[in-house]
Amino acid sequence: MQRPMKCLAVIHTGGTIASRPSPDGRGLTPQQAPSVPGLGGVEVHDFRPFNLPSPHITPAHMLELAHLIRQLAPGHDGIVVTHGTDTLEETAFALHLLLDTPTPVVLTGSMRHAGEVSWDGPANLLDAAGVALHPQSAGRGPLVVFGGDIFDARTVTKVHTTAVDAFGGYPGPIGRIDRTEDAAHVRFFATPERRRTYAPSRLDARVDILYAYAGWRGEGYAGAQAGADGIVIAALGTGNLPAELLPLIAATQQPVIIATRTHAGPVLPVYGYAGGGATLVRAGAIPASFLNAHKARILLLTLLGSGLGEQEIREVFEEAGF
Ligand SMILES: NC(=O)C[C@H](N)C(=O)O
């Protein structure tokens, strides 16, 4: 039987978009999920699996969200996920790796809370709903909509701590939504590359991220090597490190992924001085391609949770299977 009108699922997870100043003066806390303003002719179903500031979101929450979306997708034309902005890109990328549903899934949030004159929650929510219900959004994988820009989950990243245009990332938005009084105008400029999806039973491996800096001699590395199932390093430039790291990486049994702390561009094994990218790869490290360190971590968690071994993990990163 055909559904009478379009059905939108809105999954609220917390974040500033659900926050208010706490009555006891502690500061902002997630309290009340917002409702989608003025969506005529659309049946909206709200879900609240948890209500958290996004620094409290874990990979287990991401897996739970993926299960919920899989259940909801067949009965809805689009799905919006509201989320705190701090870790939104990690959840978006996890869903990108976990979901193969054609139903559009769109994440959004806000940078200002409901008590501020510049509250951006309602506009972002309405934009996200407009994109989620747009026929051309299907089959593109999870998207992030913020400030009218549409981003793909693989490349989007938070670029500002306070501005309402808080999201960007190289090479930028893949589309745009603008609203006039009576219509939403959605334009896509690019189609995301094909991606592989994975079905891990758990996302509970321990993957540590270490951040490189001038003069790093490997402080903190031993702890990661002793306890983690995998290590991601936010390295320098095209994926280079101080010389002291080379023997440490060569002696590590777990996968070591080399990302970059630079904000855009690939990791390439070109430099041959001790600690240069070429020497790290010869020592067994795996370049993260264009993924930032925290997305490389989500990918490694997903691959470890799917039971992949080191060689298969290497192939996924090398062949950009994400
Ligand atoms: N704008 C926000 O949503 C930031 C908030 N700290 C969060 O990520 O939950």
CSV table of C-alpha atoms and ligand atoms in Angstrom, one decimal:
chain,number,residue,atom,x,y,z
A,1,MET,CA,0.0,0.0,0.0
A,2,GLN,CA,1.3,3.4,-0.9
A,3,ARG,CA,2.1,5.8,2.0
A,4,PRO,CA,-0.2,8.9,1.9
A,5,MET,CA,2.5,11.5,2.4
A,6,LYS,CA,6.2,11.6,2.7
A,7,CYS,CA,7.6,10.2,6.0
A,8,LEU,CA,10.7,11.7,7.6
A,9,ALA,CA,12.4,10.1,10.6
A,10,VAL,CA,14.3,12.5,12.9
A,11,ILE,CA,16.8,10.9,15.2
A,12,HIS,CA,17.8,13.2,18.0
A,13,THR,CA,21.1,12.4,19.7
A,14,GLY,CA,21.8,15.6,21.7
A,15,GLY,CA,24.4,18.4,21.1
A,16,THR,CA,24.0,22.1,21.1
A,17,ILE,CA,21.0,21.8,18.9
A,18,ALA,CA,19.2,20.2,21.9
A,19,SER,CA,21.0,22.3,24.5
A,20,ARG,CA,19.9,25.1,26.9
A,21,PRO,CA,21.7,26.9,29.7
A,22,SER,CA,21.3,24.6,32.7
A,23,PRO,CA,19.0,26.1,35.4
A,24,ASP,CA,21.7,25.4,38.1
A,25,GLY,CA,24.2,27.6,36.3
A,26,ARG,CA,26.6,24.8,35.3
A,27,GLY,CA,26.6,25.9,31.6
A,28,LEU,CA,25.0,24.5,28.5
A,29,THR,CA,23.7,20.9,28.6
A,30,PRO,CA,21.5,18.9,26.2
A,31,GLN,CA,18.0,19.1,27.4
A,32,GLN,CA,15.2,19.3,24.8
A,33,ALA,CA,15.4,18.0,21.2
A,34,PRO,CA,14.1,20.5,18.7
A,35,SER,CA,11.2,19.9,16.4
A,36,VAL,CA,11.3,20.4,12.7
A,37,PRO,CA,9.7,23.8,12.0
A,38,GLY,CA,6.9,24.0,9.4
A,39,LEU,CA,7.3,21.0,7.1
A,40,GLY,CA,4.0,20.9,5.3
A,41,GLY,CA,2.8,17.6,3.9
A,42,VAL,CA,5.4,15.5,5.7
A,43,GLU,CA,4.8,13.1,8.5
A,44,VAL,CA,7.6,13.4,11.0
A,45,HIS,CA,8.5,10.6,13.4
A,46,ASP,CA,10.9,11.5,16.2
A,47,PHE,CA,13.3,9.1,17.9
A,48,ARG,CA,15.6,9.8,20.9
A,49,PRO,CA,18.0,6.9,21.3
A,50,PHE,CA,20.2,9.1,23.6
A,51,ASN,CA,20.6,12.7,24.5
A,52,LEU,CA,24.3,13.5,24.8
A,53,PRO,CA,26.8,16.2,24.2
A,54,SER,CA,28.9,14.9,21.3
A,55,PRO,CA,32.1,14.6,23.2
A,56,HIS,CA,30.3,11.8,25.1
A,57,ILE,CA,29.4,9.9,21.9
A,58,THR,CA,31.4,6.7,21.5
A,59,PRO,CA,31.8,4.2,18.6
A,60,ALA,CA,29.3,2.0,20.4
A,61,HIS,CA,26.7,4.8,20.0
A,62,MET,CA,27.6,5.0,16.3
A,63,LEU,CA,26.9,1.3,15.9
A,64,GLU,CA,23.6,1.6,17.7
A,65,LEU,CA,22.6,4.5,15.5
A,66,ALA,CA,23.5,2.4,12.4
A,67,HIS,CA,21.2,-0.4,13.6
A,68,LEU,CA,18.3,2.1,14.3
A,69,ILE,CA,18.7,3.7,10.8
A,70,ARG,CA,18.7,0.2,9.2
A,71,GLN,CA,15.4,-0.5,10.9
A,72,LEU,CA,13.8,2.8,10.0
A,73,ALA,CA,15.1,3.2,6.4
A,74,PRO,CA,12.5,1.0,4.7
A,75,GLY,CA,9.5,2.9,6.2
A,76,HIS,CA,10.8,6.4,5.6
A,77,ASP,CA,11.6,8.6,2.7
A,78,GLY,CA,14.5,10.3,4.5
A,79,ILE,CA,16.3,10.3,7.8
A,80,VAL,CA,17.7,13.2,9.7
A,81,VAL,CA,20.2,12.8,12.6
A,82,THR,CA,20.7,15.7,14.9
A,83,HIS,CA,24.1,15.5,16.6
A,84,GLY,CA,26.6,17.7,18.5
A,85,THR,CA,29.1,19.2,16.1
A,86,ASP,CA,32.3,18.3,18.0
A,87,THR,CA,32.3,14.6,16.9
A,88,LEU,CA,29.6,14.9,14.1
A,89,GLU,CA,32.2,14.1,11.4
A,90,GLU,CA,33.2,10.8,13.2
A,91,THR,CA,29.6,9.6,13.4
A,92,ALA,CA,28.9,10.7,9.8
A,93,PHE,CA,31.9,8.7,8.6
A,94,ALA,CA,31.1,5.7,10.7
A,95,LEU,CA,27.6,5.7,9.2
A,96,HIS,CA,29.2,6.1,5.8
A,97,LEU,CA,31.2,2.9,6.4
A,98,LEU,CA,28.3,1.0,8.0
A,99,LEU,CA,25.2,1.8,6.0
A,100,ASP,CA,24.3,0.7,2.5
A,101,THR,CA,20.7,1.9,2.6
A,102,PRO,CA,19.6,4.0,-0.4
A,103,THR,CA,17.3,6.1,1.9
A,104,PRO,CA,19.0,9.5,2.4
A,105,VAL,CA,20.6,10.0,5.8
A,106,VAL,CA,21.5,13.6,6.7
A,107,LEU,CA,23.3,14.7,9.8
A,108,THR,CA,23.1,18.2,11.2
A,109,GLY,CA,23.4,20.2,14.4
A,110,SER,CA,23.8,23.8,15.5
A,111,MET,CA,26.5,26.1,16.8
A,112,ARG,CA,24.2,28.3,18.8
A,113,HIS,CA,21.6,27.1,21.4
A,114,ALA,CA,17.9,27.8,21.5
A,115,GLY,CA,18.3,30.8,23.9
A,116,GLU,CA,20.6,32.8,21.6
A,117,VAL,CA,19.3,35.3,19.1
A,118,SER,CA,21.4,33.7,16.4
A,119,TRP,CA,20.1,30.1,17.0
A,120,ASP,CA,20.9,28.2,13.8
A,121,GLY,CA,19.1,25.0,14.9
A,122,PRO,CA,15.7,25.4,13.1
A,123,ALA,CA,17.3,26.5,9.8
A,124,ASN,CA,19.8,23.6,9.8
A,125,LEU,CA,17.0,21.2,10.7
A,126,LEU,CA,14.8,22.4,7.9
A,127,ASP,CA,17.6,22.3,5.4
A,128,ALA,CA,18.6,18.8,6.5
A,129,ALA,CA,14.9,17.7,6.1
A,130,GLY,CA,14.8,19.3,2.7
A,131,VAL,CA,17.9,17.4,1.6
A,132,ALA,CA,16.8,14.1,3.2
A,133,LEU,CA,13.5,14.2,1.3
A,134,HIS,CA,15.0,15.3,-2.0
A,135,PRO,CA,14.9,12.6,-4.7
A,136,GLN,CA,18.5,13.3,-5.8
A,137,SER,CA,19.9,12.7,-2.4
A,138,ALA,CA,19.3,8.9,-2.6
A,139,GLY,CA,22.3,6.6,-3.0
A,140,ARG,CA,24.9,9.3,-2.0
A,141,GLY,CA,25.7,7.8,1.4
A,142,PRO,CA,25.3,9.8,4.6
A,143,LEU,CA,25.5,13.6,4.1
A,144,VAL,CA,26.1,16.5,6.4
A,145,VAL,CA,24.1,19.7,6.0
A,146,PHE,CA,25.2,22.8,7.7
A,147,GLY,CA,24.7,26.5,6.9
A,148,GLY,CA,23.1,25.5,3.6
A,149,ASP,CA,26.1,23.5,2.4
A,150,ILE,CA,25.8,19.8,1.7
A,151,PHE,CA,29.0,17.7,2.5
A,152,ASP,CA,29.8,14.1,1.9
A,153,ALA,CA,30.7,12.2,5.1
A,154,ARG,CA,34.1,11.1,3.8
A,155,THR,CA,35.6,14.6,3.5
A,156,VAL,CA,33.6,16.8,5.8
A,157,THR,CA,35.3,18.2,8.9
A,158,LYS,CA,34.6,20.8,11.6
A,159,VAL,CA,36.7,23.9,10.7
A,160,HIS,CA,35.6,26.5,13.3
A,161,THR,CA,34.9,26.3,17.0
A,162,THR,CA,32.2,29.0,17.1
A,163,ALA,CA,31.2,30.2,13.6
A,164,VAL,CA,27.8,29.1,12.3
A,165,ASP,CA,29.5,28.0,9.1
A,166,ALA,CA,31.5,25.5,11.2
A,167,PHE,CA,31.9,22.8,8.6
A,168,GLY,CA,34.2,22.5,5.6
A,169,GLY,CA,36.9,20.2,4.4
A,170,TYR,CA,38.8,19.6,1.2
A,171,PRO,CA,37.6,19.8,-1.5
A,172,GLY,CA,34.4,21.3,-0.1
A,173,PRO,CA,30.7,21.0,-0.4
A,174,ILE,CA,29.1,18.6,-2.9
A,175,GLY,CA,25.8,20.6,-3.0
A,176,ARG,CA,23.8,23.4,-1.6
A,177,ILE,CA,20.3,24.0,-0.3
A,178,ASP,CA,18.7,27.4,-0.3
A,179,ARG,CA,15.1,28.0,0.7
A,180,THR,CA,12.7,30.6,-0.6
A,181,GLU,CA,9.4,31.3,1.1
A,182,ASP,CA,7.6,28.3,-0.4
A,183,ALA,CA,10.3,25.9,-1.7
A,184,ALA,CA,13.6,24.3,-1.0
A,185,HIS,CA,16.2,24.5,-3.8
A,186,VAL,CA,18.6,21.6,-3.7
A,187,ARG,CA,21.5,21.5,-6.1
A,188,PHE,CA,24.2,18.8,-6.2
A,189,PHE,CA,27.6,19.7,-7.7
A,190,ALA,CA,29.3,16.3,-7.3
A,191,THR,CA,28.5,12.6,-6.7
A,192,PRO,CA,30.6,11.0,-4.0
A,193,GLU,CA,32.9,8.2,-5.2
A,194,ARG,CA,31.6,4.6,-4.8
A,195,ARG,CA,32.4,3.2,-1.4
A,196,ARG,CA,32.6,-0.1,0.4
A,197,THR,CA,30.5,-0.8,3.5
A,198,TYR,CA,31.3,-3.0,6.4
A,199,ALA,CA,29.4,-5.0,8.9
A,200,PRO,CA,31.5,-5.1,12.1
A,201,SER,CA,29.8,-6.9,15.0
A,202,ARG,CA,31.5,-4.5,17.5
A,203,LEU,CA,33.4,-1.2,17.4
A,204,ASP,CA,35.3,-1.7,20.6
A,205,ALA,CA,38.9,-2.1,19.6
A,206,ARG,CA,41.3,0.3,21.2
A,207,VAL,CA,42.9,2.6,18.6
A,208,ASP,CA,45.0,5.4,20.0
A,209,ILE,CA,45.8,8.7,18.1
A,210,LEU,CA,49.2,10.3,18.7
A,211,TYR,CA,49.8,13.8,17.5
A,212,ALA,CA,53.3,14.7,16.0
A,213,TYR,CA,55.2,17.9,16.7
A,214,ALA,CA,58.6,19.4,16.2
A,215,GLY,CA,60.9,17.7,18.7
A,216,TRP,CA,58.7,14.7,19.4
A,217,ARG,CA,60.9,11.8,20.5
A,218,GLY,CA,58.1,9.3,20.8
A,219,GLU,CA,56.7,10.4,24.2
A,220,GLY,CA,53.4,8.5,24.7
A,221,TYR,CA,54.2,5.9,22.1
A,222,ALA,CA,55.1,3.1,24.5
A,223,GLY,CA,51.7,3.3,26.2
A,224,ALA,CA,49.9,3.0,22.9
A,225,GLN,CA,52.2,0.2,21.7
A,226,ALA,CA,51.6,-1.7,25.0
A,227,GLY,CA,47.8,-1.4,25.1
A,228,ALA,CA,46.2,-0.5,21.8
A,229,ASP,CA,45.0,-2.8,19.0
A,230,GLY,CA,46.1,-0.1,16.5
A,231,ILE,CA,47.7,3.3,16.4
A,232,VAL,CA,47.0,6.3,14.2
A,233,ILE,CA,49.6,9.1,14.1
A,234,ALA,CA,48.6,12.6,13.0
A,235,ALA,CA,52.0,13.1,11.4
A,236,LEU,CA,53.7,16.1,9.7
A,237,GLY,CA,53.1,17.3,6.1
A,238,THR,CA,52.9,14.4,3.7
A,239,GLY,CA,53.3,11.9,6.6
A,240,ASN,CA,56.7,12.4,8.0
A,241,LEU,CA,58.0,12.1,11.6
A,242,PRO,CA,61.1,12.8,13.6
A,243,ALA,CA,63.8,10.1,13.2
A,244,GLU,CA,63.2,8.7,16.7
A,245,LEU,CA,59.8,7.4,15.7
A,246,LEU,CA,61.2,5.1,12.9
A,247,PRO,CA,62.6,2.3,15.1
A,248,LEU,CA,59.5,2.5,17.4
A,249,ILE,CA,57.2,2.0,14.4
A,250,ALA,CA,59.4,-0.8,12.9
A,251,ALA,CA,59.1,-2.7,16.2
A,252,THR,CA,55.3,-2.3,16.5
A,253,GLN,CA,53.2,-5.4,15.8
A,254,GLN,CA,49.8,-3.7,15.5
A,255,PRO,CA,48.7,-1.6,12.5
A,256,VAL,CA,50.2,1.9,12.5
A,257,ILE,CA,48.3,4.3,10.3
A,258,ILE,CA,50.0,7.5,9.2
A,259,ALA,CA,47.6,10.4,8.7
A,260,THR,CA,48.6,14.1,8.6
A,261,ARG,CA,48.0,17.0,11.0
A,262,THR,CA,47.9,19.2,7.9
A,263,HIS,CA,44.3,20.2,7.1
A,264,ALA,CA,44.2,19.0,3.5
A,265,GLY,CA,45.9,16.7,1.1
A,266,PRO,CA,47.1,13.1,0.9
A,267,VAL,CA,49.8,11.2,2.8
A,268,LEU,CA,52.4,10.2,0.3
A,269,PRO,CA,55.6,8.2,1.1
A,270,VAL,CA,58.1,10.5,-0.7
A,271,TYR,CA,60.8,11.4,1.8
A,272,GLY,CA,63.7,9.1,2.4
A,273,TYR,CA,65.4,10.7,5.5
A,274,ALA,CA,65.0,8.7,8.7
A,275,GLY,CA,61.3,9.2,9.7
A,276,GLY,CA,60.4,10.4,6.2
A,277,GLY,CA,57.2,8.9,4.8
A,278,ALA,CA,59.0,6.5,2.5
A,279,THR,CA,61.0,5.1,5.5
A,280,LEU,CA,57.8,4.7,7.6
A,281,VAL,CA,56.1,2.7,4.9
A,282,ARG,CA,59.1,0.5,4.5
A,283,ALA,CA,59.0,0.0,8.3
A,284,GLY,CA,55.4,-1.3,7.9
A,285,ALA,CA,53.3,1.8,8.5
A,286,ILE,CA,50.1,2.3,6.4
A,287,PRO,CA,49.3,5.8,4.8
A,288,ALA,CA,45.8,7.1,5.6
A,289,SER,CA,45.3,8.6,2.1
A,290,PHE,CA,43.1,11.7,2.5
A,291,LEU,CA,41.5,10.8,5.8
A,292,ASN,CA,42.2,12.9,8.8
A,293,ALA,CA,43.5,11.1,11.9
A,294,HIS,CA,40.1,10.8,13.7
A,295,LYS,CA,38.4,9.4,10.5
A,296,ALA,CA,41.3,7.0,9.9
A,297,ARG,CA,40.7,5.8,13.5
A,298,ILE,CA,37.0,5.2,12.8
A,299,LEU,CA,38.0,3.2,9.6
A,300,LEU,CA,40.6,1.2,11.5
A,301,LEU,CA,38.0,0.4,14.3
A,302,THR,CA,35.6,-0.7,11.7
A,303,LEU,CA,38.1,-3.0,9.9
A,304,LEU,CA,39.3,-4.5,13.2
A,305,GLY,CA,35.7,-5.0,14.3
A,306,SER,CA,35.1,-6.8,11.0
A,307,GLY,CA,37.9,-9.2,11.7
A,308,LEU,CA,40.3,-8.0,9.0
A,309,GLY,CA,44.0,-8.8,9.4
A,310,GLU,CA,46.9,-6.4,8.8
A,311,GLN,CA,47.3,-7.2,5.1
A,312,GLU,CA,43.6,-6.7,4.4
A,313,ILE,CA,43.6,-3.5,6.4
A,314,ARG,CA,46.6,-2.3,4.4
A,315,GLU,CA,44.7,-3.0,1.2
A,316,VAL,CA,41.6,-1.1,2.3
A,317,PHE,CA,43.7,2.0,3.1
A,318,GLU,CA,45.8,1.6,-0.1
A,319,GLU,CA,42.8,1.1,-2.4
A,320,ALA,CA,40.8,3.8,-0.7
A,321,GLY,CA,38.1,1.3,0.1
A,322,PHE,CA,36.1,3.7,2.2
B,1,LIG,N1,27.9,22.9,18.6
B,1,LIG,C1,27.9,21.7,19.3
B,1,LIG,O1,27.1,20.9,19.1
B,1,LIG,C2,29.1,21.5,20.3
B,1,LIG,C3,28.8,20.7,21.5
B,1,LIG,N2,29.9,20.7,22.4
B,1,LIG,C4,28.6,19.2,21.0
B,1,LIG,O2,29.3,18.7,20.2
B,1,LIG,O3,27.8,18.5,21.6
